[in-house]
CSV table of C-alpha atoms in Angstrom, one decimal:
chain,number,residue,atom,x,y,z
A,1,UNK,CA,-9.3,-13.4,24.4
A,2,UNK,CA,-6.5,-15.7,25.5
A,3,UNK,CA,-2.5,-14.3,26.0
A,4,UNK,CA,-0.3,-16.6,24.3
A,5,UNK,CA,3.5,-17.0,24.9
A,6,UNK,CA,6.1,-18.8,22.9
A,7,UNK,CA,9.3,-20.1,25.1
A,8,UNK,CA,12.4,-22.0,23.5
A,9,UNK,CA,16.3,-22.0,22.5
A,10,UNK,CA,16.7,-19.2,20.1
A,11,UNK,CA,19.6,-21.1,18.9
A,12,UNK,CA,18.9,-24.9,17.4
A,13,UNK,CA,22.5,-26.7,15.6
A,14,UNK,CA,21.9,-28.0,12.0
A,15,UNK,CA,20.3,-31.6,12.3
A,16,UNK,CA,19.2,-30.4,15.4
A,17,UNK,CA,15.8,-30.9,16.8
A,18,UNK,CA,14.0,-27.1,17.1
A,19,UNK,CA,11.2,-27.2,20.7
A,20,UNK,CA,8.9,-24.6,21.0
A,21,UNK,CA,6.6,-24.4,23.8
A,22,UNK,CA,3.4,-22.1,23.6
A,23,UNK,CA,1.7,-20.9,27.1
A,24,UNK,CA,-1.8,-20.4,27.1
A,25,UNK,CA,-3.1,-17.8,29.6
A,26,UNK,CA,-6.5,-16.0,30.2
A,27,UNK,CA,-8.5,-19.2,29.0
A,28,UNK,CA,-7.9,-23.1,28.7
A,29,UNK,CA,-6.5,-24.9,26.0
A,30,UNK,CA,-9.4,-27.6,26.1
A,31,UNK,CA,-12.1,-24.9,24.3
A,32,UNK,CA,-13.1,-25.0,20.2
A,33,UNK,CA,-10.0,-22.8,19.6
A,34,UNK,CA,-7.7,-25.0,17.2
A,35,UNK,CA,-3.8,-24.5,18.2
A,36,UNK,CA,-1.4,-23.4,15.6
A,37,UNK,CA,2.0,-22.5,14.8
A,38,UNK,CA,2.6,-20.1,11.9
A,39,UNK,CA,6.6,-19.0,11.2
A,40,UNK,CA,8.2,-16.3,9.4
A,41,UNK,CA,11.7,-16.0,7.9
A,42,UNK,CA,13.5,-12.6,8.3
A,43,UNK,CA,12.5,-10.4,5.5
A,44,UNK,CA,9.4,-12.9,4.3
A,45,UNK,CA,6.3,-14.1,4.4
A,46,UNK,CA,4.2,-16.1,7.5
A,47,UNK,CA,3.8,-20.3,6.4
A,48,UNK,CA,1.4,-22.1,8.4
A,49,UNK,CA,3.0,-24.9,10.0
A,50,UNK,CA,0.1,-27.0,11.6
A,51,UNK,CA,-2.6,-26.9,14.4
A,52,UNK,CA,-4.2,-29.4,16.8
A,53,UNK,CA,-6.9,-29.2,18.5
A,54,UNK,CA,-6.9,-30.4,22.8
A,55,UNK,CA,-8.4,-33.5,22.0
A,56,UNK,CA,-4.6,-34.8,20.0
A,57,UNK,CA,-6.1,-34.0,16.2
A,58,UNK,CA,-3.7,-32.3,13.9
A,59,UNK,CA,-3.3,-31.0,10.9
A,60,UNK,CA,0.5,-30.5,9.2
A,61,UNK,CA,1.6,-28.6,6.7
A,62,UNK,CA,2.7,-31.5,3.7
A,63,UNK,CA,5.8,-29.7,3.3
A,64,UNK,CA,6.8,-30.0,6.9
A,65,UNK,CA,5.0,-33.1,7.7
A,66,UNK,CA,7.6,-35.5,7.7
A,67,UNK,CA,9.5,-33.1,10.5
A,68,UNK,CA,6.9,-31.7,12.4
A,69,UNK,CA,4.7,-33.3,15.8
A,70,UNK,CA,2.7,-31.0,17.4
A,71,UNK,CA,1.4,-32.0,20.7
A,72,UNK,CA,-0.9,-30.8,23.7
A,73,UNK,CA,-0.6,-30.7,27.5
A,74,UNK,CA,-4.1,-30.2,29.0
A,75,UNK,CA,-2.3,-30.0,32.4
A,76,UNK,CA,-0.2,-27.1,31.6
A,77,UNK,CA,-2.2,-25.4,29.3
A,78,UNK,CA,-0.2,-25.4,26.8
A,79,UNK,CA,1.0,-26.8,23.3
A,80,UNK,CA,4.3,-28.0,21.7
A,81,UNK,CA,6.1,-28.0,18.2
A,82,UNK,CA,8.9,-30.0,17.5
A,83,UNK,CA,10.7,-29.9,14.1
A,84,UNK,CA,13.6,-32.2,13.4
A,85,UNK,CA,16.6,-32.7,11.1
A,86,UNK,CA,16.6,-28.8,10.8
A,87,UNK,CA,18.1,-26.9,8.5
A,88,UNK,CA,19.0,-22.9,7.7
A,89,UNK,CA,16.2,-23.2,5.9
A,90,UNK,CA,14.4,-23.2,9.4
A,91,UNK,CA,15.1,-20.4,10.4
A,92,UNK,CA,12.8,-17.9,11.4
A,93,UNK,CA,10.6,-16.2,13.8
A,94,UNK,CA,7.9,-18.8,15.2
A,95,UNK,CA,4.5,-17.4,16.4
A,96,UNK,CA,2.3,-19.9,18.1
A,97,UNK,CA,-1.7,-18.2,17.9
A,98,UNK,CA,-5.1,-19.9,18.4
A,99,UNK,CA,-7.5,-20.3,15.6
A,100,UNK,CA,-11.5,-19.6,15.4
A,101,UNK,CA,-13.7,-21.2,13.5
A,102,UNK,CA,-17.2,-21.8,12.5
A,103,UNK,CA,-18.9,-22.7,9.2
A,104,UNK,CA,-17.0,-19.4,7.6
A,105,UNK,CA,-13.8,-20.7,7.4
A,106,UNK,CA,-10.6,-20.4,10.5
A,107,UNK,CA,-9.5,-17.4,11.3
A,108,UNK,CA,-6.3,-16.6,13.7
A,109,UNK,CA,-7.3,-14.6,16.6
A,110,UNK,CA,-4.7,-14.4,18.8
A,111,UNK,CA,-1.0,-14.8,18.4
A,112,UNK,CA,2.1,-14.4,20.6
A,113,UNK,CA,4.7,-12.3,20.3
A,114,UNK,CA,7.0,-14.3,18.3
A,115,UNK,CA,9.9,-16.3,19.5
A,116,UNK,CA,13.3,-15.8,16.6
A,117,UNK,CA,15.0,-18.8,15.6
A,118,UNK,CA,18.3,-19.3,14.3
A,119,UNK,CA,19.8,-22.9,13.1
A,120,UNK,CA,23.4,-22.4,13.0
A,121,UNK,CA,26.4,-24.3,14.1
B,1,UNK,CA,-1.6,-25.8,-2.2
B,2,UNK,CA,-4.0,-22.7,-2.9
B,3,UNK,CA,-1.5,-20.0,-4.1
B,4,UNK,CA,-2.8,-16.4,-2.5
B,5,UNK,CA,-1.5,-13.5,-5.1
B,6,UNK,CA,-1.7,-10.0,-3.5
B,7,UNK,CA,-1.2,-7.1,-5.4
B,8,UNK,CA,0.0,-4.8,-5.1
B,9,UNK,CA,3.3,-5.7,-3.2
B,10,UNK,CA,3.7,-2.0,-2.1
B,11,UNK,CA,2.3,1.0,-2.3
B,12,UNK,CA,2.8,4.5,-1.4
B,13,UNK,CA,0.2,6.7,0.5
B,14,UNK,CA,-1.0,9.8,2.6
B,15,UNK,CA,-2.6,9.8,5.2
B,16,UNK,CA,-6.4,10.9,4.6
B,17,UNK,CA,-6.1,8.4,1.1
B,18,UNK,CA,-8.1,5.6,0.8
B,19,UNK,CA,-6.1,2.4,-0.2
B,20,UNK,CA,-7.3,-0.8,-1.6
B,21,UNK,CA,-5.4,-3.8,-1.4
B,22,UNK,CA,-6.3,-6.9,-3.6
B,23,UNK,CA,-6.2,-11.0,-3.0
B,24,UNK,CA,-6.7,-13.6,-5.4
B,25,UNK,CA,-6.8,-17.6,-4.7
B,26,UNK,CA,-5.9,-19.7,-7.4
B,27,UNK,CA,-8.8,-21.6,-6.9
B,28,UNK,CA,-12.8,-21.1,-5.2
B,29,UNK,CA,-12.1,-20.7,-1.8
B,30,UNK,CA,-15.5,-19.6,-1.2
B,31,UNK,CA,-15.6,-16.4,2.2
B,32,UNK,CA,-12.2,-18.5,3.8
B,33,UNK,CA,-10.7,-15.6,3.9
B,34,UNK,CA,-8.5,-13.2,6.3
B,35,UNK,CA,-6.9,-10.0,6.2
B,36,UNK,CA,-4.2,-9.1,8.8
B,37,UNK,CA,-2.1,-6.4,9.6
B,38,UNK,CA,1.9,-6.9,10.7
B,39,UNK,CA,4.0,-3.9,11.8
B,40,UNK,CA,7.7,-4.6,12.1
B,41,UNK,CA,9.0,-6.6,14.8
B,42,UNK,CA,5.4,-7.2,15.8
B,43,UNK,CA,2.6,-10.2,15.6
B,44,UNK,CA,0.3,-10.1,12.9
B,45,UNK,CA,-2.9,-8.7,14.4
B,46,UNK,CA,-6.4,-10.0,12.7
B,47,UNK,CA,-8.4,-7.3,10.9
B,48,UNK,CA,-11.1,-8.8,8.8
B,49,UNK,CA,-12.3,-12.9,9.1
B,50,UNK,CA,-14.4,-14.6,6.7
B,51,UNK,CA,-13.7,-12.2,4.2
B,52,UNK,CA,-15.9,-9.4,5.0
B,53,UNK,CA,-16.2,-9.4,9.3
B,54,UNK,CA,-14.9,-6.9,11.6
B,55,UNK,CA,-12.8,-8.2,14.4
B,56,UNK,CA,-13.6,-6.8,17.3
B,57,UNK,CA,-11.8,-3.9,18.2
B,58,UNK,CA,-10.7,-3.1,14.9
B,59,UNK,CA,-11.9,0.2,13.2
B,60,UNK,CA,-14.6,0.3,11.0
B,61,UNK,CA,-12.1,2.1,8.2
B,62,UNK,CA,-11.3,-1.2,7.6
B,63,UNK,CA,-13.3,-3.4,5.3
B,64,UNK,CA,-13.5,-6.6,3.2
B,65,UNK,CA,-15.3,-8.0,0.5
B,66,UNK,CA,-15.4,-11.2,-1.9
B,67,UNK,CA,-16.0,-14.4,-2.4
B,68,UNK,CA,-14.3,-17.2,-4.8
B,69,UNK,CA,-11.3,-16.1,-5.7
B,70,UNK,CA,-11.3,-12.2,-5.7
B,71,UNK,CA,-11.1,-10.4,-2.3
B,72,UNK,CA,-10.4,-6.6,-1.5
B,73,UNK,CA,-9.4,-4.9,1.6
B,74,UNK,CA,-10.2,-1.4,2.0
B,75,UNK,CA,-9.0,1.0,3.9
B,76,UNK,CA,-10.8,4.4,3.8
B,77,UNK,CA,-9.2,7.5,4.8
B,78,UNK,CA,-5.9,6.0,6.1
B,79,UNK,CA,-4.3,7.0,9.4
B,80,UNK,CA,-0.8,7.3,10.7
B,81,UNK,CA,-0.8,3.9,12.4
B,82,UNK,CA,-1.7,2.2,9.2
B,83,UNK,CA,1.3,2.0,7.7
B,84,UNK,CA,2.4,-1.3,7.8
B,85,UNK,CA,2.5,-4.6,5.9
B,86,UNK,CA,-0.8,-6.4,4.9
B,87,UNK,CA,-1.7,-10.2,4.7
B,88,UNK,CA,-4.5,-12.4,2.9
B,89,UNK,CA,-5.0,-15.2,4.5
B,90,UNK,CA,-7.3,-19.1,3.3
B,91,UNK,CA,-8.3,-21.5,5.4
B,92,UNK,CA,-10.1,-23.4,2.7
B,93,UNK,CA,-7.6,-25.6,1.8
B,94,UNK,CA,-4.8,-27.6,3.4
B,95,UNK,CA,-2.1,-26.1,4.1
B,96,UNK,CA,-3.3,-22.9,5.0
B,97,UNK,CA,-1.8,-20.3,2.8
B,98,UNK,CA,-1.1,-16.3,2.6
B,99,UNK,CA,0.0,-13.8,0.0
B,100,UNK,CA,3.2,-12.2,0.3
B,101,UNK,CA,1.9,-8.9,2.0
B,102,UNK,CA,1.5,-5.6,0.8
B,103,UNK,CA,3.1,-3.6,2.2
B,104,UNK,CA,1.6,0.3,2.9
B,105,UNK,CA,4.4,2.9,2.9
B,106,UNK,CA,4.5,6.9,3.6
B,107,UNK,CA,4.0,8.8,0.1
């Protein structure tokens, strides 16, 4: 099972742009794992932000969508999240994790540790 | 969006009971379904996929059943490390959507 690590300012001003990064480790980023980003306010629940998958194919969540890109970097291993015109609303922890599939449904199967972001000013 | 309603939101327990923790899609989400367990400060970890598998590693305490709309994790005779918050999980539908967690507390 692949390691994933999340890597990023823990601290993003309002109307900022929040960058996450997301290593992938123990495996490569170009297998039938999809690539996704889940968050979690302090105190709540986890919202599914998007995923793509190595070939550039994403999925957003519509409540996000206008704000969010999600990219890959085959090179690196890795994947990205960007999330503009942020707001305190954004704030939260951000998991990155690597969904499985097959004819059942996705499942997430590995997730990293969590990176905490604040937007403040 | 498919709305995921877990009940209930907490419960109290000892260790030995056996606890059973419910998830209900607001609409036929066939076995898109996924139970996970979150401890505090810590990733959720993935317990049961397509509603009623095993993840590897996990123990076989742990079980899941349903399809449609009406799911049920089960944990039978439940163990200190258990006690912590629970997720449902779809992947049916876009976005991709949990309950609010139930969280499992010492009685």
């Amino acid at each position: 099972q692949v390691q994933l690590q999340e890597s990023g300012p823990g601290l993003v001003k309002p109307s900022g742009t929040l960058s996450l990064t997301c290593i992938v480790s123990g495996g490569s980023i170009s297998t039938s794992d999809w690539w996704s980003w889940v968050r979690q306010p302090p105190g709540k629940g986890l919202e599914w932000i998007g995923e793509i998958y190595h070939s550039g194919t994403t999925y957003y969540n519509p409540s996000l969508k206008s704000r969010v890109t999600m990219s890959v970097d085959k090179s690196k291993n890795q994947f990205s999240l960007n999330l503009t015109s942020v707001t305190a609303a954004d704030t939260a922890t951000y998991y990155c994790a690597s969904l499985d599939w097959d004819w059942e449904g996705k499942w997430f199967d590995a997730w990293g540790q969590g990176t905490p972001v604040i937007v403040s000013s | 969006d498919i709305q995921m309603t877990q009940s209930p939101s907490s419960l109290s327990a000892s260790v030995g009971d056996r606890v059973i923790i419910t998830c209900r899609a607001s609409q036929r989400i066939n076995s898109y379904l996924n139970w996970y367990q979150q401890k505090l400060g810590k990733a959720p970890k993935l317990l049961i996929y397509a509603a009623a598998s095993l993840q590897s590693g996990v123990p076989s305490r742990f079980s899941g059943s349903g399809s449609g709309t009406d799911f049920t994790l089960t944990i039978t005779s439940l163990q200190p490390e258990d006690f912590a918050t629970y997720y449902c999980h779809q992947s049916y539908g876009t976005p991709q959507t949990f309950g609010h967690g139930t969280k499992v507390e010492v009685k």
